[in-house]
Short mmCIF file of N, CA, C and O in Angstrom, two decimals:
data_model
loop_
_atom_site.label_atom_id
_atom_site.label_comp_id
_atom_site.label_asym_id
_atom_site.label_seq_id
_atom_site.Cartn_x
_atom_site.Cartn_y
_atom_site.Cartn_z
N UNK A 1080 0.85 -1.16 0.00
CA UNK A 1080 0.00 0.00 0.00
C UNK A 1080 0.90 1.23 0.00
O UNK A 1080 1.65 1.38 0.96
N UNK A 1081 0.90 2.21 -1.09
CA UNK A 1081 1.31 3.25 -1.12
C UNK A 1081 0.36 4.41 -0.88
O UNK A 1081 -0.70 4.54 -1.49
N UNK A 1082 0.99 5.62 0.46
CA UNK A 1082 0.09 6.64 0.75
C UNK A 1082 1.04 7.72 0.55
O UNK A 1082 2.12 7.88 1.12
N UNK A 1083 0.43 8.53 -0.44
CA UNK A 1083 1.08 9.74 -0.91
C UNK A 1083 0.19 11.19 0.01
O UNK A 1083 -0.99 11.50 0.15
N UNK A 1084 0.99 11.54 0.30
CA UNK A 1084 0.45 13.14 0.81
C UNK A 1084 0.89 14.27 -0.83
O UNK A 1084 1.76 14.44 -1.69
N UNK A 1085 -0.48 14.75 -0.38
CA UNK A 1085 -0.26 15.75 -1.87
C UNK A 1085 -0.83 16.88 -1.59
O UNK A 1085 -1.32 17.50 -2.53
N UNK A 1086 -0.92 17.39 -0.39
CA UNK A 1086 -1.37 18.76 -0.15
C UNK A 1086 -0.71 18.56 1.39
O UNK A 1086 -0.69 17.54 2.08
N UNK A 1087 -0.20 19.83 1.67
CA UNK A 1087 0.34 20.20 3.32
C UNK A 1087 1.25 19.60 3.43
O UNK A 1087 1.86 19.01 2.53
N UNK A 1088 1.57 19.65 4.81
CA UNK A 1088 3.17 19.20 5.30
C UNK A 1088 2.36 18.57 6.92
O UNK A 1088 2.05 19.24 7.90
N UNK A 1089 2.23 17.41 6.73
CA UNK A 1089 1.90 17.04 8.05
C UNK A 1089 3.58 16.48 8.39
O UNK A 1089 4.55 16.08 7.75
N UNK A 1090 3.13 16.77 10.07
CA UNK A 1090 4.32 16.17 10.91
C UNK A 1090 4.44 14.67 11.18
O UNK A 1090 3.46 13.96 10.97
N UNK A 1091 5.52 14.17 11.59
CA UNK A 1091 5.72 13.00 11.50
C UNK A 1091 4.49 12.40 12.58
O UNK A 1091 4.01 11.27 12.41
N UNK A 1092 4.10 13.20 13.57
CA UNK A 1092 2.98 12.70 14.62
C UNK A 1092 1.76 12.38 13.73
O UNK A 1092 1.51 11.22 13.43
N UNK A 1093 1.10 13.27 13.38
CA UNK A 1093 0.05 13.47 12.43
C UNK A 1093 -0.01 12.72 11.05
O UNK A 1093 -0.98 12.72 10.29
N UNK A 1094 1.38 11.96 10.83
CA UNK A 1094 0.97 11.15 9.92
C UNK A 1094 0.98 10.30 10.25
O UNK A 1094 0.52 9.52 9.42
N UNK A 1095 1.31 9.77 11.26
CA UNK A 1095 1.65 8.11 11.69
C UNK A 1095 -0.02 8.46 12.51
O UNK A 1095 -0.50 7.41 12.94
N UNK A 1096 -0.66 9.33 12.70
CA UNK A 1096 -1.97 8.83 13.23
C UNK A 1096 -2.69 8.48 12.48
O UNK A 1096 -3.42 7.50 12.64
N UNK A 1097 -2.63 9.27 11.34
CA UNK A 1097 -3.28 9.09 10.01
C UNK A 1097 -3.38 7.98 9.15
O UNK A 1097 -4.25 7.68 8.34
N UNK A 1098 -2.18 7.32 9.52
CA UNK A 1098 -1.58 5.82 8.97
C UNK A 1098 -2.11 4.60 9.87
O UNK A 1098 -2.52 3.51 9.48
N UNK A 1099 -2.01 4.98 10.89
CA UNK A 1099 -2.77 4.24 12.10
C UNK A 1099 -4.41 4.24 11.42
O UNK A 1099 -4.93 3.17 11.10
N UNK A 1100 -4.92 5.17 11.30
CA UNK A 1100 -6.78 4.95 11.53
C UNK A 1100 -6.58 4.22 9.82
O UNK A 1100 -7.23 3.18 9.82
N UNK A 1101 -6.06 4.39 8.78
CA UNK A 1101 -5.95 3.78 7.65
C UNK A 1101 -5.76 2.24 7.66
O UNK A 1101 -6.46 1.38 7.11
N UNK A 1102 -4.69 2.10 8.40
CA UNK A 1102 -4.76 0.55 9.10
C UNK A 1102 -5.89 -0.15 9.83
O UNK A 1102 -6.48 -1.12 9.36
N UNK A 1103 -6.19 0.49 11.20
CA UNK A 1103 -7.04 0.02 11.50
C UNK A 1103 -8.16 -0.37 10.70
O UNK A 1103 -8.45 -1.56 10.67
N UNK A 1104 -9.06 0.76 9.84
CA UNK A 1104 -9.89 0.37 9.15
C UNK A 1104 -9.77 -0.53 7.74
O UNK A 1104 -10.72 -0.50 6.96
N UNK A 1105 -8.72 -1.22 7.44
CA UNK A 1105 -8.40 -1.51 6.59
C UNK A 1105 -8.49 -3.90 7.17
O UNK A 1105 -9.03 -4.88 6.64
N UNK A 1106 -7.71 -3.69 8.31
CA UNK A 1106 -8.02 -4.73 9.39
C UNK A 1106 -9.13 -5.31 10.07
O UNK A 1106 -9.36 -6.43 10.51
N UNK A 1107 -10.02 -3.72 10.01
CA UNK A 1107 -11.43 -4.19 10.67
C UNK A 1107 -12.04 -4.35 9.28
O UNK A 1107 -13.12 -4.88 9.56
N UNK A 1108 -12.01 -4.24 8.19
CA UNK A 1108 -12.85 -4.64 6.56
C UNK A 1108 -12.60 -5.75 6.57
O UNK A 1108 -13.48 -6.56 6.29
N UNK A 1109 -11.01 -6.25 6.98
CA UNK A 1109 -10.77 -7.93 6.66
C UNK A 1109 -11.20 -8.62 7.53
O UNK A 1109 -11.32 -9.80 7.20
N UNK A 1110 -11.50 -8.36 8.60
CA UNK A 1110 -11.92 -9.30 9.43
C UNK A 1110 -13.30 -9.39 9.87
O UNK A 1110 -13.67 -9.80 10.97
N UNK A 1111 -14.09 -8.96 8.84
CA UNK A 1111 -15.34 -9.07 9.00
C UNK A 1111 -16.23 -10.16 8.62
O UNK A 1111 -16.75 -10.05 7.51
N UNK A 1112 -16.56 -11.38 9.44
CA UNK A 1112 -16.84 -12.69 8.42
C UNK A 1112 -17.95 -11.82 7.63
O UNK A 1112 -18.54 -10.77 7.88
N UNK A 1113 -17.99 -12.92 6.31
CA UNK A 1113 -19.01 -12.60 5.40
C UNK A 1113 -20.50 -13.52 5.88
O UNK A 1113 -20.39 -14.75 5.92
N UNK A 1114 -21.29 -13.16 6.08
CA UNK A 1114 -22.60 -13.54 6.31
C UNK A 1114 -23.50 -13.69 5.63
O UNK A 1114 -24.30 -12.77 5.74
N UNK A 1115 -23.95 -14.93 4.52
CA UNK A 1115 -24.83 -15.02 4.29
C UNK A 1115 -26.46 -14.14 4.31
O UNK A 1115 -27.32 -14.44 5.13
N UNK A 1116 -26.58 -13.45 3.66
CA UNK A 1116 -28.07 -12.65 4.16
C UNK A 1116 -29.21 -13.50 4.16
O UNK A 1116 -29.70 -13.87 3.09
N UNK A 1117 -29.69 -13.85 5.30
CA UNK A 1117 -30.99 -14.94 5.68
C UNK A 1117 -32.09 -14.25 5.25
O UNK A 1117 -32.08 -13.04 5.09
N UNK A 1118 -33.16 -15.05 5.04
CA UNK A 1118 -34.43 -14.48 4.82
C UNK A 1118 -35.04 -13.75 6.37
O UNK A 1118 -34.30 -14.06 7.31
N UNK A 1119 -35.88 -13.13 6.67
CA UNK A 1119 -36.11 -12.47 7.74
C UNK A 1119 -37.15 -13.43 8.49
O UNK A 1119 -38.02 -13.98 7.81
N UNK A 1120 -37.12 -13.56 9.26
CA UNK A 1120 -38.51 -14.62 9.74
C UNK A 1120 -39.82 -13.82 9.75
O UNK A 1120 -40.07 -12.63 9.93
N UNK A 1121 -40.66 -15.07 9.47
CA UNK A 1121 -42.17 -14.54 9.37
C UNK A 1121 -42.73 -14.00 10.77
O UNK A 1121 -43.67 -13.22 10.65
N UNK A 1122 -42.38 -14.24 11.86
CA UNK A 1122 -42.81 -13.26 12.88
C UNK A 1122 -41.82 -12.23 12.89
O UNK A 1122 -41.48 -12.09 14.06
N UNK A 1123 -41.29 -11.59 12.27
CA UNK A 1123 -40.99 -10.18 12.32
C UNK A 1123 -41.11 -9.12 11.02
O UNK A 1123 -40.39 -8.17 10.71
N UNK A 1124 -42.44 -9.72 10.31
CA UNK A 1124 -43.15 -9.20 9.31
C UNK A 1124 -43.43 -8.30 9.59
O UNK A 1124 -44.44 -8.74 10.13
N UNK A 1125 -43.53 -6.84 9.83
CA UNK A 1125 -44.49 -6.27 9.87
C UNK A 1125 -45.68 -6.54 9.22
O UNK A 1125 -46.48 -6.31 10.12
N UNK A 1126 -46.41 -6.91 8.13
CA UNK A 1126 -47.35 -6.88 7.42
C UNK A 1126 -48.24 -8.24 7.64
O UNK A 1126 -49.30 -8.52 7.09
N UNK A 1127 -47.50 -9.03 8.63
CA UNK A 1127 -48.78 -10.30 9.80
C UNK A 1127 -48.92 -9.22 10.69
O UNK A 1127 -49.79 -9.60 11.48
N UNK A 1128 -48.53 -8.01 11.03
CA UNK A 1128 -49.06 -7.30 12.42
C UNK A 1128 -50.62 -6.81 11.49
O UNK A 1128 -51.79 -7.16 11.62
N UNK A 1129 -50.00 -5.95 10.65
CA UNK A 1129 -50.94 -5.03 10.00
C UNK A 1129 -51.88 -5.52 8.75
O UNK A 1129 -51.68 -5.12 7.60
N UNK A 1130 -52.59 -6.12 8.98
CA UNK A 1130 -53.69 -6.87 8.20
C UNK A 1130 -54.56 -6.07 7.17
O UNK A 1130 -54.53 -6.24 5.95
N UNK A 1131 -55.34 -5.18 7.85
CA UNK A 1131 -56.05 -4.48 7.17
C UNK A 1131 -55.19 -2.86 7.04
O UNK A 1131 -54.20 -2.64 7.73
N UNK A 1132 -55.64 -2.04 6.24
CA UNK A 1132 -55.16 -0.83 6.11
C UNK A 1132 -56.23 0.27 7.26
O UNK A 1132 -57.37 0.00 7.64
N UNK A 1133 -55.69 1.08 7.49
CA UNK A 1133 -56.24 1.93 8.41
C UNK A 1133 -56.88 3.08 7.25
O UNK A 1133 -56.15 3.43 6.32
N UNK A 1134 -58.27 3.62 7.35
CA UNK A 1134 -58.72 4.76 6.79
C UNK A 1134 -57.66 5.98 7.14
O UNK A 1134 -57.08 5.96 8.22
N UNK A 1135 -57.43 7.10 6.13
CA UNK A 1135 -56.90 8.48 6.17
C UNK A 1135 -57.86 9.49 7.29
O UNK A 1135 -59.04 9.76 7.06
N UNK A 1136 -57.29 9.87 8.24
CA UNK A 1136 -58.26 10.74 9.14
C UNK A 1136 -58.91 11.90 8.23
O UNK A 1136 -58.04 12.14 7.39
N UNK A 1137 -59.45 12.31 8.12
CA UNK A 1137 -60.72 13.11 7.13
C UNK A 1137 -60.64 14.65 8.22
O UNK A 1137 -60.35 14.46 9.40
N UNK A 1138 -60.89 16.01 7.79
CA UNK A 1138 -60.69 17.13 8.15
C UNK A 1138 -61.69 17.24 9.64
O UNK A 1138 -61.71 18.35 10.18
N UNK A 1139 -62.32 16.39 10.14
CA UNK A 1139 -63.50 16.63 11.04
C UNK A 1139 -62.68 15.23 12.43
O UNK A 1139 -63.33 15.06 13.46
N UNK A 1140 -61.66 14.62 12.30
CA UNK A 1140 -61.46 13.39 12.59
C UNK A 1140 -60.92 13.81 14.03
O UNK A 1140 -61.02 12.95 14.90
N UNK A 1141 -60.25 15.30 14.45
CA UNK A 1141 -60.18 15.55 15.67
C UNK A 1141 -61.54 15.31 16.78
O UNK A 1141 -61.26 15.00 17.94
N UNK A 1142 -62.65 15.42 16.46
CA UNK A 1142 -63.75 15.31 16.95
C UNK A 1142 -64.11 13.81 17.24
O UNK A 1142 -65.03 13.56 18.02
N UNK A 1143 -63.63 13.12 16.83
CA UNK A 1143 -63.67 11.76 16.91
C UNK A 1143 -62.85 10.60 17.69
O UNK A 1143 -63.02 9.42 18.01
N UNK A 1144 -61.66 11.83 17.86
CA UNK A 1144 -60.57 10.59 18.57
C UNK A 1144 -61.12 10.59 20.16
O UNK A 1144 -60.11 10.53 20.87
N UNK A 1145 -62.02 10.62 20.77
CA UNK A 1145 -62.38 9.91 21.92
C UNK A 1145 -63.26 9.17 22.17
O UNK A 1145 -63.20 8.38 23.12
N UNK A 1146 -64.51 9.27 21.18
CA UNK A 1146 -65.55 8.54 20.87
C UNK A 1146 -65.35 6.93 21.70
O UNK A 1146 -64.22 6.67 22.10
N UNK A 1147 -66.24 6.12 21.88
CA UNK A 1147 -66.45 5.01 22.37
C UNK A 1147 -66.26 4.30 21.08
O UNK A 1147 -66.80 4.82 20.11
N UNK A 1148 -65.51 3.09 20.87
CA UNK A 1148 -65.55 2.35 19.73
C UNK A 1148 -66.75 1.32 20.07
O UNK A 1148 -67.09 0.47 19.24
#
């Protein structure tokens, strides 16, 4: 891996940190097992919660939200 600086004059501190977080993240990409993407299970469908669709509240619908169902 070649890292070229091409703008500024960093100090020798500031680049070896710089080289550091480049590493690190370069270590944590490889060591990430690869995981299969599973299908999601059927109890965490949302759409077995929500069966029917809910009506759009209509301009008068404040008047309504305490009503007795």
């Amino acid at each position: 891996m070649t890292i070229k600086v091409v703008r500024g004059n960093p100090t020798p501190e500031e680049l070896a940190a710089a080289l550091t977080v480049v590493r690190a993240r370069a270590a944590a990409t490889e060591a990430e097992p690869s995981t299969p993407d599973r299908p999601r299970d059927a109890w965490s469908d949302p759409s077995r919660i929500a069966t029917h669709h809910m009506p759009h509240p209509g301009p008068a619908s404040w008047t309504r939200t305490y009503w007795p169902s």
